[in-house]
XYZ file of C-alpha atoms in Angstrom:
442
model
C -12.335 -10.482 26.078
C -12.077 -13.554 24.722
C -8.918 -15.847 23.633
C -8.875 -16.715 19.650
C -6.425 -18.578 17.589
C -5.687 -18.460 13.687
C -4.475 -21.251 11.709
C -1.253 -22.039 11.250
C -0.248 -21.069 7.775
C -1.833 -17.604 8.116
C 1.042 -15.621 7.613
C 2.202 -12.458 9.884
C 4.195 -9.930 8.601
C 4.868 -6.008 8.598
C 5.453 -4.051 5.990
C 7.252 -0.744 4.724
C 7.699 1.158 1.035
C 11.613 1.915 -0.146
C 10.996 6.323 -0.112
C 9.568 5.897 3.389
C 12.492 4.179 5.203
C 15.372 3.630 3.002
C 17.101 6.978 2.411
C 20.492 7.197 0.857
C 18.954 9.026 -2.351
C 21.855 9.653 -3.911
C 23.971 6.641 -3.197
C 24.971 3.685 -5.524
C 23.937 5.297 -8.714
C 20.314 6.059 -7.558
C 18.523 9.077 -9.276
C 15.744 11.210 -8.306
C 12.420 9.859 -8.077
C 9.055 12.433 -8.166
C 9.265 12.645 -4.752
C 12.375 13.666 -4.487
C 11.017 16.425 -6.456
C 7.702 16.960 -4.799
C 9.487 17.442 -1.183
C 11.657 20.510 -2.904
C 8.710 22.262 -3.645
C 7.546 24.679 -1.637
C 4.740 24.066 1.118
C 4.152 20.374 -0.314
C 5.659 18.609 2.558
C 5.201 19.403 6.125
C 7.910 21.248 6.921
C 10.059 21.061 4.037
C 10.608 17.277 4.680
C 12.087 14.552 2.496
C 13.517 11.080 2.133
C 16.727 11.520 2.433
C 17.911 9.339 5.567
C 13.956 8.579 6.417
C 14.602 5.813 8.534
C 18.415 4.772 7.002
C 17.113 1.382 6.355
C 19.455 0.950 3.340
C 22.236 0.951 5.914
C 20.740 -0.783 8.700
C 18.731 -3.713 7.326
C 20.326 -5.803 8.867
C 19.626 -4.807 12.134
C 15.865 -4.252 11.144
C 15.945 -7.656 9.772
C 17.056 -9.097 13.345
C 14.177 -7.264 15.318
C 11.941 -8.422 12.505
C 13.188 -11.560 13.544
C 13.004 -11.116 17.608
C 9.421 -10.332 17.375
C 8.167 -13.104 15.199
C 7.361 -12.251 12.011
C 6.784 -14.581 9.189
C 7.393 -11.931 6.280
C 8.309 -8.824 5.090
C 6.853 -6.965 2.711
C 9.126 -4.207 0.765
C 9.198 -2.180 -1.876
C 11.971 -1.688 -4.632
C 12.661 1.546 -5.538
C 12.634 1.617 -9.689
C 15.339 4.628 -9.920
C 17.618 2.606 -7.416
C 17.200 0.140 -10.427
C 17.043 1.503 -13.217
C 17.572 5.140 -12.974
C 16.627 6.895 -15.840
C 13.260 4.571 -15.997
C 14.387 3.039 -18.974
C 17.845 1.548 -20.278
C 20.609 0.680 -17.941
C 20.044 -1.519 -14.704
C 21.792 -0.243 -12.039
C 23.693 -3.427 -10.665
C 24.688 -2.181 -7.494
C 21.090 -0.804 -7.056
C 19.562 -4.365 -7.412
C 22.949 -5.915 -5.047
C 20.820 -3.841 -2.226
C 17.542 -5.538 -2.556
C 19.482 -9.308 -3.200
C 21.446 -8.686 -0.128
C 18.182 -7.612 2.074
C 16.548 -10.604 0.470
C 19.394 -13.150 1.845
C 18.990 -11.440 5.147
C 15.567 -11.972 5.303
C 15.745 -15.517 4.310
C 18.658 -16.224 7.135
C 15.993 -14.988 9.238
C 13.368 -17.331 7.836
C 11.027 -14.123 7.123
C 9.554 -15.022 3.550
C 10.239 -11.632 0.869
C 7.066 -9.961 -0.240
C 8.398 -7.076 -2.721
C 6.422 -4.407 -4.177
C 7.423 -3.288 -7.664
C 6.214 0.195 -7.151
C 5.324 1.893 -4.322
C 4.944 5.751 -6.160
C 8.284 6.372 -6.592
C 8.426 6.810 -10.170
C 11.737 8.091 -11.704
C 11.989 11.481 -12.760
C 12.855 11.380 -15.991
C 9.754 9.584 -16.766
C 7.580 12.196 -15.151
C 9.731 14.889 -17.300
C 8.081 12.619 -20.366
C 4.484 12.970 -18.763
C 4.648 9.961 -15.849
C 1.255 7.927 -15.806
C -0.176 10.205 -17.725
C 2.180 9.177 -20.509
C 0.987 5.132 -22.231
C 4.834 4.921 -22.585
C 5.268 4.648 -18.848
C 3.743 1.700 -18.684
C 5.517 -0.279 -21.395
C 8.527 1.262 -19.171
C 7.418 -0.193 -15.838
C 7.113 -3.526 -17.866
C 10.563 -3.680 -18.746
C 11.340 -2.645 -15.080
C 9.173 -5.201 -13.673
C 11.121 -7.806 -16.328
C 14.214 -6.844 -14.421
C 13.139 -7.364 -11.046
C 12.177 -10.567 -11.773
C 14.846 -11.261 -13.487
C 18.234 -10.812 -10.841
C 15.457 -11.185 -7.825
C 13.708 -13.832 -8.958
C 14.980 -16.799 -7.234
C 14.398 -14.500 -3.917
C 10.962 -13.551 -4.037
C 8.376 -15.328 -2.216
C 5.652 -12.853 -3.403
C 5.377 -10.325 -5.703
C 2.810 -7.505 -5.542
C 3.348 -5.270 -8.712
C 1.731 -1.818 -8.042
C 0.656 -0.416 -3.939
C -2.067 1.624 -4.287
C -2.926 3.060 -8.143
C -5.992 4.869 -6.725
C -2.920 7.341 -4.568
C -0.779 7.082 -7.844
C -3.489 8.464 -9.964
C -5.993 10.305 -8.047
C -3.626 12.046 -5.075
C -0.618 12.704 -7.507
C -2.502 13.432 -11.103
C -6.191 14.979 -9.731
C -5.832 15.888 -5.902
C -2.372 17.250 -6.205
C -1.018 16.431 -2.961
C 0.935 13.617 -3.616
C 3.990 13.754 -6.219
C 3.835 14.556 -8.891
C 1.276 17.513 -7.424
C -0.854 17.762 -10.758
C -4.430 18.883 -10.273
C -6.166 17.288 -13.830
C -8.867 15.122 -14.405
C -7.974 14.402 -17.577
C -4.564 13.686 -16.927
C -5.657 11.667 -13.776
C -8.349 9.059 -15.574
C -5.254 8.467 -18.011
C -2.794 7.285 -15.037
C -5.678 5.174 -13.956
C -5.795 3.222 -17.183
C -1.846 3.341 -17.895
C -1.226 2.124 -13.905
C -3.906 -0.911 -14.713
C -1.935 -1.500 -18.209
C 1.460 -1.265 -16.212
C 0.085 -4.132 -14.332
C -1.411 -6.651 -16.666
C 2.260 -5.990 -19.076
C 4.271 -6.692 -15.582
C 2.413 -9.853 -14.973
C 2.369 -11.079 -18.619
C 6.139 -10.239 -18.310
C 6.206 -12.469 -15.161
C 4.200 -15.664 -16.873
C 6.629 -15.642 -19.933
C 9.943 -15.811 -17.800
C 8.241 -18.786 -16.069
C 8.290 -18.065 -12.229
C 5.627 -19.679 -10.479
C 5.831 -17.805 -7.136
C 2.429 -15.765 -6.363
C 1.648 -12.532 -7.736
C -0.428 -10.251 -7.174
C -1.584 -6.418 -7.002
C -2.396 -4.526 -3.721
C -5.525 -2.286 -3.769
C -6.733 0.366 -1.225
C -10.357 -0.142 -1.528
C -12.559 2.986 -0.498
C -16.607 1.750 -0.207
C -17.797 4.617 1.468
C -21.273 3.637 3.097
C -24.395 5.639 2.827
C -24.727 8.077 5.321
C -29.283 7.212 5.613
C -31.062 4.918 4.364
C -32.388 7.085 1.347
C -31.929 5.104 -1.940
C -30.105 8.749 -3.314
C -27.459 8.027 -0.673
C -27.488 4.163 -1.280
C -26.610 5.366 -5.168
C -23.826 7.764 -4.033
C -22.083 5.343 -2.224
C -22.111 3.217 -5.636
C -20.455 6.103 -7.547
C -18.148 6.676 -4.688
C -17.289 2.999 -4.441
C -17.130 2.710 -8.836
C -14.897 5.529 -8.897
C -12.603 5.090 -6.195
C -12.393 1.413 -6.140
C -14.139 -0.557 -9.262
C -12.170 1.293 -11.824
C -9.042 -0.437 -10.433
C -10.457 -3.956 -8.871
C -13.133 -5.036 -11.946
C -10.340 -4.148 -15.315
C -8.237 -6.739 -13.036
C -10.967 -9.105 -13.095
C -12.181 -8.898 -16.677
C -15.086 -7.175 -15.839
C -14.102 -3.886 -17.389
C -14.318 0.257 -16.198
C -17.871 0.589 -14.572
C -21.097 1.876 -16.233
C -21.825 4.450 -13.172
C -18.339 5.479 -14.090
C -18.713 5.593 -18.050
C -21.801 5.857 -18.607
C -23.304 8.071 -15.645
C -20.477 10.286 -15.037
C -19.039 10.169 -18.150
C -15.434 9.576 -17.772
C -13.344 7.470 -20.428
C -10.193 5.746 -20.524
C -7.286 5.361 -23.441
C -8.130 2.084 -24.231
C -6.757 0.841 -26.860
C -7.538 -2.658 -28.739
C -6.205 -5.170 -26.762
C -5.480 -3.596 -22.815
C -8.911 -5.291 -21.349
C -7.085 -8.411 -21.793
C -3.730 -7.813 -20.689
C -5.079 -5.937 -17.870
C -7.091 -8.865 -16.964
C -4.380 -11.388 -16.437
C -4.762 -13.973 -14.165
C -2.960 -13.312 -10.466
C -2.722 -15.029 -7.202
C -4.014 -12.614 -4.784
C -5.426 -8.880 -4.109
C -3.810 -7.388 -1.555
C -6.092 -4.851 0.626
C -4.671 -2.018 2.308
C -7.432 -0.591 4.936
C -7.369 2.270 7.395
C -10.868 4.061 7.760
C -13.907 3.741 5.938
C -16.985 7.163 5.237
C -20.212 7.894 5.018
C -21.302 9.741 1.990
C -24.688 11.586 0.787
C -25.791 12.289 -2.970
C -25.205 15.395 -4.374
C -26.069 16.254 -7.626
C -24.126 19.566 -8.089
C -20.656 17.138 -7.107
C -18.758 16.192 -10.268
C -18.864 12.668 -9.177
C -22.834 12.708 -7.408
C -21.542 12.574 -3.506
C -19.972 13.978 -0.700
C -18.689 12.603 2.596
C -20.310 13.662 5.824
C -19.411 13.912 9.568
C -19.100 10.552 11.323
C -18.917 10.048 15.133
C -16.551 7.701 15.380
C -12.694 8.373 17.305
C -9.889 9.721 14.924
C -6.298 8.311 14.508
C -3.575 11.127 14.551
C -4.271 11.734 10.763
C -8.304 12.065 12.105
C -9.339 9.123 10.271
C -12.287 7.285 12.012
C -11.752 4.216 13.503
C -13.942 2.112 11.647
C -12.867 -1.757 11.446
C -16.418 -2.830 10.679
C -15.781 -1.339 7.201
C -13.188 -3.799 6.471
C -15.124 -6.320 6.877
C -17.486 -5.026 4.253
C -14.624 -4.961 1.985
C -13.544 -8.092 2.290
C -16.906 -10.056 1.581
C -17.150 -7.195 -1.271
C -13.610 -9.109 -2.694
C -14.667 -12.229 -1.821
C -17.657 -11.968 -4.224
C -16.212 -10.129 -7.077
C -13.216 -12.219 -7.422
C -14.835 -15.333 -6.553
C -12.821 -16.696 -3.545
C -9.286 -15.505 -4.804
C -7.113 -15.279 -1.853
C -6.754 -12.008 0.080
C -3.894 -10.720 2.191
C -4.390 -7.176 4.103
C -0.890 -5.689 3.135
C -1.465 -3.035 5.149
C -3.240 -2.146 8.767
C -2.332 0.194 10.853
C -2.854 3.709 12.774
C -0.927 7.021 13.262
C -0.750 8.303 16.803
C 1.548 10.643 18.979
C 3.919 8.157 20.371
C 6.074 9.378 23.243
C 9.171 7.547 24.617
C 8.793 7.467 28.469
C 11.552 5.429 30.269
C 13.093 3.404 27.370
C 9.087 2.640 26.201
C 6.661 3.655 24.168
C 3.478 2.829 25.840
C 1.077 2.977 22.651
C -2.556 1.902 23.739
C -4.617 3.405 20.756
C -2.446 1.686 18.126
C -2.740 -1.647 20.230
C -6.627 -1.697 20.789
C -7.294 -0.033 16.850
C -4.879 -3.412 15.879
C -6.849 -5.659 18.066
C -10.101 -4.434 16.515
C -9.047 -5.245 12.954
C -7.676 -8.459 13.772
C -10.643 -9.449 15.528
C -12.720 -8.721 12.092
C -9.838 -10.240 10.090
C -10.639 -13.501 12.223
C -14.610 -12.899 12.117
C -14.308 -12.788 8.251
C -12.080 -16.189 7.778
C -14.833 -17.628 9.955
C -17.373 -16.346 7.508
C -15.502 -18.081 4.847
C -13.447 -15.501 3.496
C -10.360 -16.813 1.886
C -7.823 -14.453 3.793
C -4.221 -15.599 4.179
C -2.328 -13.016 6.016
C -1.888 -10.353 7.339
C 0.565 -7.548 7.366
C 0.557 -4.446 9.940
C 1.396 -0.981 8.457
C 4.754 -0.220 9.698
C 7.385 -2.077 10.707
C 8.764 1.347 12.121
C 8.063 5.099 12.258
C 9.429 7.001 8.404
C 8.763 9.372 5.846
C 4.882 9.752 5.552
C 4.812 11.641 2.327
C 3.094 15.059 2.257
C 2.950 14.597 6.108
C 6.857 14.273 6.289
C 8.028 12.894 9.671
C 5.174 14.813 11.769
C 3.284 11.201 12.292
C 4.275 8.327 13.100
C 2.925 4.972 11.982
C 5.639 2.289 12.803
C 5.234 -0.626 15.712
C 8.833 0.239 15.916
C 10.023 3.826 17.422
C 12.221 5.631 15.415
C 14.207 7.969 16.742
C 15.406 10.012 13.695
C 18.519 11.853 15.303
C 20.261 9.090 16.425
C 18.088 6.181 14.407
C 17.894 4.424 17.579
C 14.829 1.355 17.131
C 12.839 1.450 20.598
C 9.931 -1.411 19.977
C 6.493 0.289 20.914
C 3.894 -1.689 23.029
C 2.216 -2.658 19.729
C 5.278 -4.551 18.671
C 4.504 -6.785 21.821
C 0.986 -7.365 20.716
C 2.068 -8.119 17.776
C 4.532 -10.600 18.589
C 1.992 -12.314 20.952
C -0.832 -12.686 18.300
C 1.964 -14.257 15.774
C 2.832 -16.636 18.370
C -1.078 -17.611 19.604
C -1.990 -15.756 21.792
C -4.111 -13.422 20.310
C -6.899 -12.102 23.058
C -9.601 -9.444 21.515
């Protein structure tokens, strides 16, 4: 064990998404988003599951906003829910929608926690997904105006804005996999929601330039670079296609850089691009944001549509049986580092599921504190190796809604219990609170 310290300004904070923990779905003139949907479909969410009260935080933000407080951290990063906002997707803003997210703002900054909000974290409203969702160019010209709005009435709030969470879930688990909302299963449909989510971005950030803010912005990423399971230059290759589908097609259209030739070329795949997107796509931004939980091994395989497979690891599982793997975010940090030529990084999210139990008024968490320790201790080895990292935020700030998985695993520092939405801090909160005061021991 050894005693390390980070600088100063590196900034702490936890993090949450507005479907996950702010229920009240059909308050204030809020209207159904695709996962409101998804959940009333049979067999798509554990146990018939939804959103509906998730963790109340609508209602008891302020409270949230104290602990946030009591335990030290620096920020908060949200996200606002677009048919709280506007709820049709397009047309009339939803005033007392937006007072919600102004008001939680003001609380934060009483607190002195800076306000990191997401613009979209996969909520999408339903009447835009009646009209085709991602897979629809018009949804992105939508989210524009949306975004326009946002910055607009929260504006003079913000601290940081992060426009989309995650477009490889968006497109991939919703459009191709299926087991995200919307729950489509097609290709086609899914490479067009990869384009139209990287289109959404660069019109929300041109959006942002024009009205003049100067707070930064960025877009948060959850970068999959699977590593070769041997040494065999075949596997080498697959975990290029593996990291140009799943990652590049997002990260190097951000960068000007364009989709990837293993992507176009090799595997064929092509994108609606019209005259003009590369560009707007490629505006300039502040930050990535990384998201990191796990990282694979994959092998070629030549009869796989996209030329690899993952393969068995060794390593321990979380509760969702992801390996515990921190090494691999290191590797995708110096990977951002390169591409994007020193642009500053934040991990937005970092965290673990595991079967928390209250004994005694605790929750004595050991696995989420040592898989935290691990990743901060490579968060600290890569700043010393010159990576330009700035901050980092653990994924949750309490137990909620985890999508298809519904309320059957629990993610949060903070304990949740959902019958009487009683907030029990978990051991991890402690750790956490000790490594944003200095005393960080890995």
């Amino acid at each position: 064990m050894q005693q390390v310290a980070f600088c100063d300004d590196f900034l702490w904070g936890c993090a949450t998404a507005s479907y996950q923990v702010e229920g009240a779905i059909k308050e204030d003139g809020r209207k159904p988003s695709i996962w409101d949907t998804f959940s009333k479909q049979e067999g798509a969410v554990l146990n018939g599951d939804d959103g509906a009260v998730a963790a109340d935080q609508y209602h008891l933000y302020k409270q949230d906003v104290k602990l946030m407080s009591k335990l030290g951290f620096q920020a908060y990063r949200f996200s606002i829910s677009w048919p709280r906002v506007i709820p049709d997707g397009v047309g009339e803003v939803n005033i007392p929608g937006l007072q919600y997210y102004i008001e939680l703002s003001k609380e934060l900054k009483l607190n002195n926690i800076k306000v990191v909000a997401t613009l979209y974290h996969w909520d999408l409203p339903q009447s835009l997904q009646d009209k085709g969702g991602w897979a629809n160019r018009d949804t992105s010209y939508a989210f524009a105006a949306y975004a326009k709005t946002c910055f607009t009435y929260l504006g003079e709030y913000v601290d940081q804005w992060i426009t989309l969470n995650e477009p490889y879930c968006s497109a991939y688990l919703g459009y191709l996999q299926g087991i995200h909302a919307p729950g489509i299963k097609d290709l086609g449909q899914a490479n067009k929601a990869v384009h139209h989510l990287n289109l959404a971005h660069g019109l929300a950030v041109a959006e942002y330039r024009k009205i003049g803010l100067s707070q930064p912005i960025g877009i948060t990423l959850n970068p999959i670079l699977p590593r070769p399971a041997t040494r065999r230059d075949e596997d080498r290759k697959a975990s290029e296609y593996a990291r140009a589908f799943e990652t590049d097609v997002f990260l190097l259209p951000l960068l000007g850089k364009g989709y990837p030739s293993l992507v176009t070329k090799d595997l064929g795949i092509s994108y609606p691009v019209v005259d003009g997107d590369m560009d707007c796509i490629a505006q300039e931004i502040d930050f990535f944001g990384i998201n990191y939980y796990q990282e694979s091994a994959v092998s070629y395989d030549d009869t796989a549509d996209r030329k690899y497979k993952n393969e068995p690891v060794w390593q321990p599982v979380t509760n969702m049986e992801w390996p515990v793997t921190p090494y691999g975010l290191l590797r995708i940090l110096h990977y951002f580092d390169t591409v994007s030529n020193g642009m500053a990084l934040y991990i937005t999210e970092n965290g673990c599921a595991s079967d928390d139990v209250v004994e005694n008024g605790r929750v004595h968490d050991l696995f989420r504190c040592q898989y935290l320790n691990k990743h901060l201790a490579i968060c600290k080895q890569a700043i010393d190796e010159s990576v330009n990292l700035k901050g980092y935020f653990v994924w949750s700030f309490i137990d909620n809604f985890e999508w298809a998985w519904g309320y059957s695993k629990r993610f949060g520092i903070v304990y949740d219990d959902y019958a009487s939405q009683q907030r029990i801090p978990k051991d991890s909160a402690y750790l956490m609170r000790d490594v944003i005061a200095g005393y960080c021991e890995f």
